[in-house]
Amino acid sequence: MEQQLIIGILAGSLTAIATTPQIVKVIRTKKVDQVSPLMFVILAAGNATWCWYGILLKDWPIIITNAFSLTMDLAMLVLKAIYHKK
Amino acid sequence: MEQQLIIGILAGSLTAIATTPQIVKVIRTKKVDQVSPLMFVILAAGNATWCWYGILLKDWPIIITNAFSLTMDLAMLVLKAIYHKK
């Protein structure tokens, strides 16, 4: 059980922080045209559904890490909207 | 239990297919410079760890969808290597 919790937290932390380098890159370059907005829309929907799954399982690693991922996906979409070439 | 399985498959399917629009965009435009390779390296590590978590839980939705995600992350990294400006 303890190993399971550690692996879950590690897995969730990795997928949760994955969007961060893309966000940093966009903030630094102010360029988003090659980034697919649909990718982050689907990711956001997926992470929201994983939260729901975690709630059903009462599984905290799934809930917390996916809630963080969802926040980052939405941040990326806001950046896409801000820096998108008019 | 049945609802849990459906939500798990839905969540996993969404996060699994999320990379696809980015891959299609890259293949179509042959441009990858604004895409963060680190994002897909961390995603690949995360999805591989989620597979491990799924194996520990004997949870098939987690295993199968993350194995697919891992494949797509690696495909994106191959495209990044191919189309990266020399």
Short mmCIF file of N, CA and C in Angstrom, two decimals:
data_model
loop_
_atom_site.label_atom_id
_atom_site.label_comp_id
_atom_site.label_asym_id
_atom_site.label_seq_id
_atom_site.Cartn_x
_atom_site.Cartn_y
_atom_site.Cartn_z
N MET A 1 0.82 -1.22 0.00
CA MET A 1 0.00 0.00 0.00
C MET A 1 0.86 1.26 0.00
N GLU A 2 1.95 1.22 0.80
CA GLU A 2 2.80 2.40 0.89
C GLU A 2 3.53 2.64 -0.44
N GLN A 3 4.02 1.53 -1.06
CA GLN A 3 4.72 1.63 -2.35
C GLN A 3 3.75 2.21 -3.39
N GLN A 4 2.52 1.72 -3.36
CA GLN A 4 1.48 2.17 -4.29
C GLN A 4 1.27 3.68 -4.17
N LEU A 5 1.23 4.17 -2.94
CA LEU A 5 1.02 5.61 -2.71
C LEU A 5 2.19 6.42 -3.26
N ILE A 6 3.41 5.93 -3.03
CA ILE A 6 4.62 6.63 -3.51
C ILE A 6 4.64 6.69 -5.04
N ILE A 7 4.36 5.56 -5.68
CA ILE A 7 4.35 5.49 -7.15
C ILE A 7 3.25 6.40 -7.70
N GLY A 8 2.09 6.40 -7.05
CA GLY A 8 0.98 7.24 -7.48
C GLY A 8 1.33 8.72 -7.40
N ILE A 9 1.97 9.10 -6.30
CA ILE A 9 2.35 10.50 -6.12
C ILE A 9 3.42 10.90 -7.13
N LEU A 10 4.39 9.97 -7.38
CA LEU A 10 5.45 10.23 -8.36
C LEU A 10 4.85 10.40 -9.76
N ALA A 11 3.97 9.45 -10.15
CA ALA A 11 3.35 9.49 -11.47
C ALA A 11 2.54 10.77 -11.65
N GLY A 12 1.72 11.06 -10.66
CA GLY A 12 0.86 12.24 -10.73
C GLY A 12 1.67 13.53 -10.75
N SER A 13 2.75 13.57 -9.96
CA SER A 13 3.59 14.77 -9.92
C SER A 13 4.23 15.01 -11.27
N LEU A 14 4.72 13.94 -11.91
CA LEU A 14 5.36 14.08 -13.22
C LEU A 14 4.37 14.60 -14.26
N THR A 15 3.21 13.97 -14.39
CA THR A 15 2.26 14.43 -15.40
C THR A 15 1.70 15.81 -15.03
N ALA A 16 1.65 16.11 -13.72
CA ALA A 16 1.14 17.42 -13.30
C ALA A 16 2.10 18.54 -13.68
N ILE A 17 3.41 18.30 -13.54
CA ILE A 17 4.39 19.38 -13.82
C ILE A 17 4.77 19.44 -15.29
N ALA A 18 4.31 18.46 -16.10
CA ALA A 18 4.74 18.37 -17.50
C ALA A 18 4.42 19.63 -18.31
N THR A 19 3.28 20.25 -18.03
CA THR A 19 2.88 21.43 -18.82
C THR A 19 3.74 22.66 -18.48
N THR A 20 4.37 22.64 -17.30
CA THR A 20 5.14 23.81 -16.85
C THR A 20 6.22 24.27 -17.83
N PRO A 21 7.08 23.36 -18.39
CA PRO A 21 8.10 23.85 -19.34
C PRO A 21 7.49 24.54 -20.56
N GLN A 22 6.31 24.05 -21.01
CA GLN A 22 5.65 24.68 -22.16
C GLN A 22 5.16 26.08 -21.78
N ILE A 23 4.61 26.21 -20.59
CA ILE A 23 4.14 27.51 -20.11
C ILE A 23 5.31 28.49 -19.99
N VAL A 24 6.42 28.03 -19.44
CA VAL A 24 7.62 28.88 -19.29
C VAL A 24 8.11 29.32 -20.66
N LYS A 25 8.14 28.37 -21.61
CA LYS A 25 8.60 28.67 -22.97
C LYS A 25 7.72 29.74 -23.62
N VAL A 26 6.41 29.62 -23.44
CA VAL A 26 5.47 30.58 -24.04
C VAL A 26 5.63 31.96 -23.40
N ILE A 27 5.75 31.99 -22.07
CA ILE A 27 5.90 33.28 -21.38
C ILE A 27 7.19 33.97 -21.84
N ARG A 28 8.27 33.15 -22.01
CA ARG A 28 9.56 33.70 -22.39
C ARG A 28 9.58 34.21 -23.83
N THR A 29 8.96 33.42 -24.75
CA THR A 29 9.04 33.76 -26.18
C THR A 29 7.83 34.56 -26.67
N LYS A 30 6.72 34.52 -25.92
CA LYS A 30 5.45 35.14 -26.33
C LYS A 30 4.96 34.59 -27.66
N LYS A 31 5.37 33.35 -28.00
CA LYS A 31 4.94 32.71 -29.25
C LYS A 31 4.18 31.42 -28.94
N VAL A 32 2.97 31.31 -29.50
CA VAL A 32 2.13 30.14 -29.21
C VAL A 32 1.53 29.51 -30.46
N ASP A 33 1.85 30.06 -31.63
CA ASP A 33 1.14 29.63 -32.84
C ASP A 33 1.35 28.16 -33.19
N GLN A 34 2.50 27.59 -32.81
CA GLN A 34 2.75 26.18 -33.13
C GLN A 34 2.19 25.24 -32.06
N VAL A 35 1.66 25.83 -30.97
CA VAL A 35 1.10 25.01 -29.89
C VAL A 35 -0.38 24.75 -30.19
N SER A 36 -0.79 23.48 -30.14
CA SER A 36 -2.18 23.12 -30.42
C SER A 36 -3.09 23.43 -29.24
N PRO A 37 -4.06 24.36 -29.41
CA PRO A 37 -4.98 24.64 -28.30
C PRO A 37 -5.87 23.44 -27.99
N LEU A 38 -6.20 22.67 -29.05
CA LEU A 38 -7.06 21.49 -28.88
C LEU A 38 -6.42 20.48 -27.93
N MET A 39 -5.08 20.38 -28.00
CA MET A 39 -4.38 19.47 -27.08
C MET A 39 -4.70 19.82 -25.63
N PHE A 40 -4.66 21.12 -25.30
CA PHE A 40 -4.86 21.53 -23.91
C PHE A 40 -6.33 21.53 -23.51
N VAL A 41 -7.24 21.69 -24.48
CA VAL A 41 -8.68 21.55 -24.20
C VAL A 41 -8.97 20.09 -23.82
N ILE A 42 -8.43 19.15 -24.63
CA ILE A 42 -8.66 17.72 -24.36
C ILE A 42 -7.98 17.31 -23.04
N LEU A 43 -6.75 17.82 -22.83
CA LEU A 43 -6.04 17.52 -21.57
C LEU A 43 -6.84 18.00 -20.37
N ALA A 44 -7.39 19.23 -20.46
CA ALA A 44 -8.18 19.80 -19.36
C ALA A 44 -9.41 18.93 -19.08
N ALA A 45 -10.10 18.54 -20.16
CA ALA A 45 -11.27 17.66 -20.00
C ALA A 45 -10.85 16.33 -19.37
N GLY A 46 -9.73 15.80 -19.84
CA GLY A 46 -9.22 14.52 -19.32
C GLY A 46 -8.82 14.62 -17.85
N ASN A 47 -8.07 15.67 -17.49
CA ASN A 47 -7.65 15.83 -16.10
C ASN A 47 -8.85 16.06 -15.17
N ALA A 48 -9.87 16.77 -15.66
CA ALA A 48 -11.09 16.96 -14.86
C ALA A 48 -11.78 15.62 -14.62
N THR A 49 -11.80 14.77 -15.68
CA THR A 49 -12.43 13.44 -15.53
C THR A 49 -11.61 12.54 -14.61
N TRP A 50 -10.26 12.66 -14.67
CA TRP A 50 -9.40 11.90 -13.73
C TRP A 50 -9.69 12.32 -12.29
N CYS A 51 -9.95 13.61 -12.05
CA CYS A 51 -10.32 14.07 -10.70
C CYS A 51 -11.57 13.34 -10.23
N TRP A 52 -12.54 13.26 -11.13
CA TRP A 52 -13.81 12.58 -10.85
C TRP A 52 -13.53 11.09 -10.51
N TYR A 53 -12.67 10.47 -11.31
CA TYR A 53 -12.28 9.07 -11.09
C TYR A 53 -11.63 8.92 -9.71
N GLY A 54 -10.74 9.88 -9.38
CA GLY A 54 -10.07 9.85 -8.08
C GLY A 54 -11.05 10.00 -6.93
N ILE A 55 -12.08 10.83 -7.14
CA ILE A 55 -13.10 11.02 -6.11
C ILE A 55 -13.88 9.71 -5.90
N LEU A 56 -14.22 9.03 -7.01
CA LEU A 56 -14.92 7.74 -6.92
C LEU A 56 -14.09 6.71 -6.16
N LEU A 57 -12.76 6.72 -6.42
CA LEU A 57 -11.86 5.75 -5.77
C LEU A 57 -11.40 6.22 -4.40
N LYS A 58 -11.74 7.49 -4.03
CA LYS A 58 -11.20 8.14 -2.83
C LYS A 58 -9.68 8.04 -2.84
N ASP A 59 -9.08 8.33 -4.01
CA ASP A 59 -7.64 8.18 -4.21
C ASP A 59 -7.01 9.58 -4.29
N TRP A 60 -6.36 10.01 -3.21
CA TRP A 60 -5.84 11.37 -3.12
C TRP A 60 -4.75 11.73 -4.12
N PRO A 61 -3.79 10.79 -4.41
CA PRO A 61 -2.79 11.14 -5.44
C PRO A 61 -3.44 11.50 -6.77
N ILE A 62 -4.46 10.74 -7.18
CA ILE A 62 -5.13 11.01 -8.45
C ILE A 62 -5.85 12.36 -8.40
N ILE A 63 -6.56 12.63 -7.31
CA ILE A 63 -7.34 13.87 -7.21
C ILE A 63 -6.44 15.11 -7.23
N ILE A 64 -5.46 15.14 -6.32
CA ILE A 64 -4.64 16.35 -6.16
C ILE A 64 -3.80 16.65 -7.39
N THR A 65 -3.13 15.60 -7.93
CA THR A 65 -2.23 15.84 -9.06
C THR A 65 -3.02 16.26 -10.30
N ASN A 66 -4.20 15.68 -10.50
CA ASN A 66 -4.99 16.04 -11.67
C ASN A 66 -5.65 17.42 -11.53
N ALA A 67 -5.95 17.80 -10.29
CA ALA A 67 -6.47 19.16 -10.06
C ALA A 67 -5.39 20.18 -10.42
N PHE A 68 -4.14 19.87 -10.06
CA PHE A 68 -3.03 20.76 -10.41
C PHE A 68 -2.84 20.81 -11.93
N SER A 69 -2.87 19.63 -12.57
CA SER A 69 -2.73 19.55 -14.04
C SER A 69 -3.80 20.39 -14.72
N LEU A 70 -5.03 20.26 -14.24
CA LEU A 70 -6.16 21.00 -14.80
C LEU A 70 -5.90 22.50 -14.74
N THR A 71 -5.39 22.96 -13.60
CA THR A 71 -5.06 24.38 -13.43
C THR A 71 -4.02 24.82 -14.46
N MET A 72 -2.99 23.99 -14.67
CA MET A 72 -1.92 24.33 -15.61
C MET A 72 -2.44 24.33 -17.06
N ASP A 73 -3.31 23.36 -17.38
CA ASP A 73 -3.90 23.31 -18.73
C ASP A 73 -4.67 24.60 -19.02
N LEU A 74 -5.46 25.02 -18.03
CA LEU A 74 -6.26 26.24 -18.20
C LEU A 74 -5.35 27.47 -18.31
N ALA A 75 -4.24 27.48 -17.55
CA ALA A 75 -3.27 28.58 -17.63
C ALA A 75 -2.69 28.64 -19.05
N MET A 76 -2.37 27.46 -19.60
CA MET A 76 -1.81 27.39 -20.96
C MET A 76 -2.81 27.93 -21.98
N LEU A 77 -4.09 27.62 -21.80
CA LEU A 77 -5.13 28.10 -22.72
C LEU A 77 -5.30 29.62 -22.62
N VAL A 78 -5.17 30.15 -21.41
CA VAL A 78 -5.23 31.61 -21.23
C VAL A 78 -4.06 32.26 -21.97
N LEU A 79 -2.84 31.67 -21.83
CA LEU A 79 -1.66 32.19 -22.52
C LEU A 79 -1.84 32.12 -24.03
N LYS A 80 -2.43 31.02 -24.50
CA LYS A 80 -2.69 30.85 -25.93
C LYS A 80 -3.60 31.98 -26.43
N ALA A 81 -4.62 32.29 -25.64
CA ALA A 81 -5.56 33.35 -26.01
C ALA A 81 -4.86 34.71 -26.01
N ILE A 82 -3.99 34.94 -25.03
CA ILE A 82 -3.30 36.23 -24.90
C ILE A 82 -2.31 36.44 -26.04
N TYR A 83 -1.49 35.41 -26.34
CA TYR A 83 -0.39 35.59 -27.28
C TYR A 83 -0.73 35.18 -28.72
N HIS A 84 -1.93 34.66 -28.91
CA HIS A 84 -2.32 34.23 -30.26
C HIS A 84 -2.28 35.42 -31.21
N LYS A 85 -1.63 35.20 -32.37
CA LYS A 85 -1.51 36.27 -33.37
C LYS A 85 -2.88 36.68 -33.88
N LYS A 86 -3.13 37.99 -33.82
CA LYS A 86 -4.43 38.48 -34.31
C LYS A 86 -4.44 38.49 -35.84
N MET B 1 -19.02 0.08 -9.20
CA MET B 1 -17.82 -0.45 -9.86
C MET B 1 -17.89 -0.22 -11.36
N GLU B 2 -19.08 -0.43 -11.95
CA GLU B 2 -19.21 -0.26 -13.40
C GLU B 2 -19.05 1.21 -13.78
N GLN B 3 -19.64 2.13 -12.97
CA GLN B 3 -19.51 3.58 -13.21
C GLN B 3 -18.04 3.97 -13.14
N GLN B 4 -17.36 3.43 -12.14
CA GLN B 4 -15.93 3.71 -11.94
C GLN B 4 -15.12 3.33 -13.19
N LEU B 5 -15.43 2.17 -13.74
CA LEU B 5 -14.72 1.67 -14.93
C LEU B 5 -14.96 2.61 -16.12
N ILE B 6 -16.22 3.03 -16.29
CA ILE B 6 -16.57 3.92 -17.41
C ILE B 6 -15.86 5.27 -17.29
N ILE B 7 -15.88 5.84 -16.08
CA ILE B 7 -15.21 7.14 -15.84
C ILE B 7 -13.70 7.00 -16.05
N GLY B 8 -13.14 5.89 -15.60
CA GLY B 8 -11.71 5.65 -15.77
C GLY B 8 -11.33 5.55 -17.23
N ILE B 9 -12.14 4.83 -18.00
CA ILE B 9 -11.86 4.67 -19.43
C ILE B 9 -12.02 6.02 -20.14
N LEU B 10 -13.05 6.78 -19.76
CA LEU B 10 -13.27 8.11 -20.36
C LEU B 10 -12.10 9.04 -20.05
N ALA B 11 -11.69 9.09 -18.78
CA ALA B 11 -10.58 9.96 -18.35
C ALA B 11 -9.30 9.58 -19.08
N GLY B 12 -9.00 8.30 -19.08
CA GLY B 12 -7.78 7.81 -19.71
C GLY B 12 -7.78 8.03 -21.21
N SER B 13 -8.94 7.84 -21.84
CA SER B 13 -9.04 8.04 -23.29
C SER B 13 -8.78 9.50 -23.64
N LEU B 14 -9.34 10.42 -22.85
CA LEU B 14 -9.15 11.85 -23.11
C LEU B 14 -7.68 12.24 -22.98
N THR B 15 -7.04 11.88 -21.87
CA THR B 15 -5.63 12.27 -21.70
C THR B 15 -4.75 11.52 -22.70
N ALA B 16 -5.17 10.32 -23.10
CA ALA B 16 -4.38 9.55 -24.07
C ALA B 16 -4.41 10.19 -25.45
N ILE B 17 -5.58 10.71 -25.87
CA ILE B 17 -5.68 11.26 -27.24
C ILE B 17 -5.24 12.73 -27.29
N ALA B 18 -4.99 13.34 -26.11
CA ALA B 18 -4.70 14.79 -26.06
C ALA B 18 -3.50 15.19 -26.92
N THR B 19 -2.48 14.34 -26.97
CA THR B 19 -1.27 14.69 -27.73
C THR B 19 -1.51 14.65 -29.24
N THR B 20 -2.52 13.91 -29.67
CA THR B 20 -2.78 13.72 -31.11
C THR B 20 -2.93 15.04 -31.89
N PRO B 21 -3.73 16.01 -31.43
CA PRO B 21 -3.84 17.26 -32.21
C PRO B 21 -2.49 17.97 -32.38
N GLN B 22 -1.63 17.88 -31.34
CA GLN B 22 -0.30 18.51 -31.45
C GLN B 22 0.54 17.78 -32.50
N ILE B 23 0.46 16.46 -32.51
CA ILE B 23 1.21 15.65 -33.49
C ILE B 23 0.72 15.97 -34.91
N VAL B 24 -0.60 16.05 -35.09
CA VAL B 24 -1.18 16.36 -36.41
C VAL B 24 -0.70 17.74 -36.86
N LYS B 25 -0.71 18.72 -35.92
CA LYS B 25 -0.30 20.09 -36.24
C LYS B 25 1.17 20.12 -36.69
N VAL B 26 2.01 19.37 -35.99
CA VAL B 26 3.44 19.34 -36.33
C VAL B 26 3.67 18.68 -37.69
N ILE B 27 2.98 17.57 -37.94
CA ILE B 27 3.14 16.88 -39.23
C ILE B 27 2.69 17.79 -40.37
N ARG B 28 1.58 18.54 -40.12
CA ARG B 28 1.03 19.41 -41.16
C ARG B 28 1.93 20.62 -41.43
N THR B 29 2.45 21.23 -40.36
CA THR B 29 3.21 22.48 -40.52
C THR B 29 4.73 22.26 -40.60
N LYS B 30 5.19 21.09 -40.14
CA LYS B 30 6.62 20.78 -40.04
C LYS B 30 7.35 21.79 -39.16
N LYS B 31 6.63 22.43 -38.23
CA LYS B 31 7.24 23.40 -37.32
C LYS B 31 7.09 22.93 -35.88
N VAL B 32 8.19 22.89 -35.14
CA VAL B 32 8.15 22.38 -33.76
C VAL B 32 8.90 23.28 -32.78
N ASP B 33 9.46 24.39 -33.27
CA ASP B 33 10.35 25.18 -32.41
C ASP B 33 9.67 25.78 -31.18
N GLN B 34 8.37 26.03 -31.25
CA GLN B 34 7.66 26.60 -30.09
C GLN B 34 7.15 25.52 -29.14
N VAL B 35 7.33 24.25 -29.55
CA VAL B 35 6.87 23.14 -28.71
C VAL B 35 8.01 22.75 -27.76
N SER B 36 7.71 22.67 -26.45
CA SER B 36 8.73 22.33 -25.46
C SER B 36 9.00 20.83 -25.46
N PRO B 37 10.25 20.41 -25.79
CA PRO B 37 10.56 18.97 -25.75
C PRO B 37 10.53 18.44 -24.32
N LEU B 38 10.92 19.32 -23.36
CA LEU B 38 10.94 18.91 -21.95
C LEU B 38 9.55 18.50 -21.47
N MET B 39 8.51 19.19 -21.99
CA MET B 39 7.14 18.83 -21.64
C MET B 39 6.86 17.36 -21.97
N PHE B 40 7.30 16.94 -23.18
CA PHE B 40 6.99 15.57 -23.61
C PHE B 40 7.90 14.53 -22.97
N VAL B 41 9.12 14.96 -22.57
CA VAL B 41 10.01 14.05 -21.81
C VAL B 41 9.38 13.77 -20.44
N ILE B 42 8.90 14.84 -19.77
CA ILE B 42 8.30 14.67 -18.44
C ILE B 42 6.98 13.90 -18.55
N LEU B 43 6.18 14.21 -19.60
CA LEU B 43 4.92 13.48 -19.82
C LEU B 43 5.20 11.98 -20.02
N ALA B 44 6.22 11.66 -20.83
CA ALA B 44 6.56 10.26 -21.10
C ALA B 44 6.96 9.55 -19.80
N ALA B 45 7.80 10.22 -19.00
CA ALA B 45 8.21 9.64 -17.70
C ALA B 45 6.99 9.46 -16.80
N GLY B 46 6.10 10.46 -16.80
CA GLY B 46 4.88 10.39 -15.99
C GLY B 46 3.94 9.28 -16.43
N ASN B 47 3.71 9.18 -17.75
CA ASN B 47 2.81 8.14 -18.26
C ASN B 47 3.39 6.74 -18.00
N ALA B 48 4.72 6.61 -18.10
CA ALA B 48 5.35 5.31 -17.80
C ALA B 48 5.14 4.95 -16.33
N THR B 49 5.24 5.97 -15.45
CA THR B 49 5.03 5.72 -14.01
C THR B 49 3.57 5.41 -13.71
N TRP B 50 2.64 6.08 -14.45
CA TRP B 50 1.21 5.76 -14.29
C TRP B 50 0.94 4.30 -14.68
N CYS B 51 1.63 3.80 -15.73
CA CYS B 51 1.49 2.38 -16.13
C CYS B 51 1.88 1.49 -14.95
N TRP B 52 2.99 1.83 -14.32
CA TRP B 52 3.49 1.08 -13.16
C TRP B 52 2.44 1.10 -12.04
N TYR B 53 1.88 2.29 -11.79
CA TYR B 53 0.82 2.44 -10.77
C TYR B 53 -0.38 1.56 -11.12
N GLY B 54 -0.76 1.57 -12.41
CA GLY B 54 -1.89 0.75 -12.86
C GLY B 54 -1.62 -0.73 -12.67
N ILE B 55 -0.35 -1.14 -12.89
CA ILE B 55 0.02 -2.55 -12.70
C ILE B 55 -0.09 -2.92 -11.23
N LEU B 56 0.35 -2.02 -10.33
CA LEU B 56 0.25 -2.26 -8.88
C LEU B 56 -1.22 -2.41 -8.45
N LEU B 57 -2.09 -1.57 -9.06
CA LEU B 57 -3.52 -1.60 -8.71
C LEU B 57 -4.30 -2.64 -9.51
N LYS B 58 -3.60 -3.28 -10.48
CA LYS B 58 -4.26 -4.16 -11.47
C LYS B 58 -5.47 -3.44 -12.08
N ASP B 59 -5.22 -2.18 -12.47
CA ASP B 59 -6.29 -1.33 -13.00
C ASP B 59 -6.07 -1.13 -14.51
N TRP B 60 -6.86 -1.85 -15.31
CA TRP B 60 -6.64 -1.85 -16.76
C TRP B 60 -6.85 -0.50 -17.45
N PRO B 61 -7.87 0.30 -17.06
CA PRO B 61 -7.99 1.62 -17.71
C PRO B 61 -6.72 2.45 -17.56
N ILE B 62 -6.12 2.42 -16.36
CA ILE B 62 -4.89 3.19 -16.13
C ILE B 62 -3.74 2.65 -16.99
N ILE B 63 -3.60 1.33 -17.03
CA ILE B 63 -2.47 0.72 -17.76
C ILE B 63 -2.57 1.00 -19.27
N ILE B 64 -3.70 0.66 -19.86
CA ILE B 64 -3.83 0.73 -21.32
C ILE B 64 -3.77 2.18 -21.83
N THR B 65 -4.52 3.08 -21.16
CA THR B 65 -4.55 4.46 -21.66
C THR B 65 -3.18 5.14 -21.49
N ASN B 66 -2.47 4.84 -20.40
CA ASN B 66 -1.16 5.46 -20.21
C ASN B 66 -0.11 4.86 -21.13
N ALA B 67 -0.26 3.58 -21.49
CA ALA B 67 0.66 2.97 -22.45
C ALA B 67 0.48 3.65 -23.81
N PHE B 68 -0.77 3.96 -24.16
CA PHE B 68 -1.03 4.67 -25.43
C PHE B 68 -0.44 6.09 -25.36
N SER B 69 -0.67 6.78 -24.23
CA SER B 69 -0.13 8.14 -24.05
C SER B 69 1.38 8.14 -24.20
N LEU B 70 2.02 7.16 -23.59
CA LEU B 70 3.48 7.04 -23.63
C LEU B 70 3.96 6.92 -25.08
N THR B 71 3.26 6.11 -25.86
CA THR B 71 3.59 5.93 -27.29
C THR B 71 3.49 7.26 -28.03
N MET B 72 2.42 8.03 -27.75
CA MET B 72 2.21 9.31 -28.43
C MET B 72 3.27 10.34 -28.01
N ASP B 73 3.64 10.33 -26.72
CA ASP B 73 4.68 11.25 -26.24
C ASP B 73 6.00 10.97 -26.97
N LEU B 74 6.32 9.69 -27.12
CA LEU B 74 7.57 9.32 -27.79
C LEU B 74 7.51 9.69 -29.27
N ALA B 75 6.32 9.53 -29.89
CA ALA B 75 6.14 9.92 -31.30
C ALA B 75 6.38 11.43 -31.44
N MET B 76 5.86 12.21 -30.49
CA MET B 76 6.04 13.66 -30.53
C MET B 76 7.52 14.03 -30.40
N LEU B 77 8.25 13.31 -29.57
CA LEU B 77 9.68 13.58 -29.39
C LEU B 77 10.47 13.23 -30.66
N VAL B 78 10.05 12.17 -31.34
CA VAL B 78 10.69 11.79 -32.61
C VAL B 78 10.45 12.91 -33.64
N LEU B 79 9.21 13.41 -33.70
CA LEU B 79 8.88 14.51 -34.63
C LEU B 79 9.68 15.77 -34.29
N LYS B 80 9.83 16.03 -33.00
CA LYS B 80 10.61 17.20 -32.55
C LYS B 80 12.06 17.07 -33.05
N ALA B 81 12.60 15.87 -32.95
CA ALA B 81 13.98 15.63 -33.40
C ALA B 81 14.09 15.79 -34.92
N ILE B 82 13.07 15.30 -35.65
CA ILE B 82 13.09 15.35 -37.12
C ILE B 82 12.97 16.79 -37.62
N TYR B 83 12.01 17.55 -37.06
CA TYR B 83 11.70 18.87 -37.61
C TYR B 83 12.41 20.02 -36.90
N HIS B 84 13.20 19.70 -35.87
CA HIS B 84 13.91 20.76 -35.16
C HIS B 84 14.87 21.47 -36.11
N LYS B 85 14.82 22.81 -36.07
CA LYS B 85 15.70 23.60 -36.95
C LYS B 85 17.16 23.36 -36.61
N LYS B 86 17.93 23.03 -37.64
CA LYS B 86 19.36 22.79 -37.39
C LYS B 86 20.08 24.12 -37.18
#
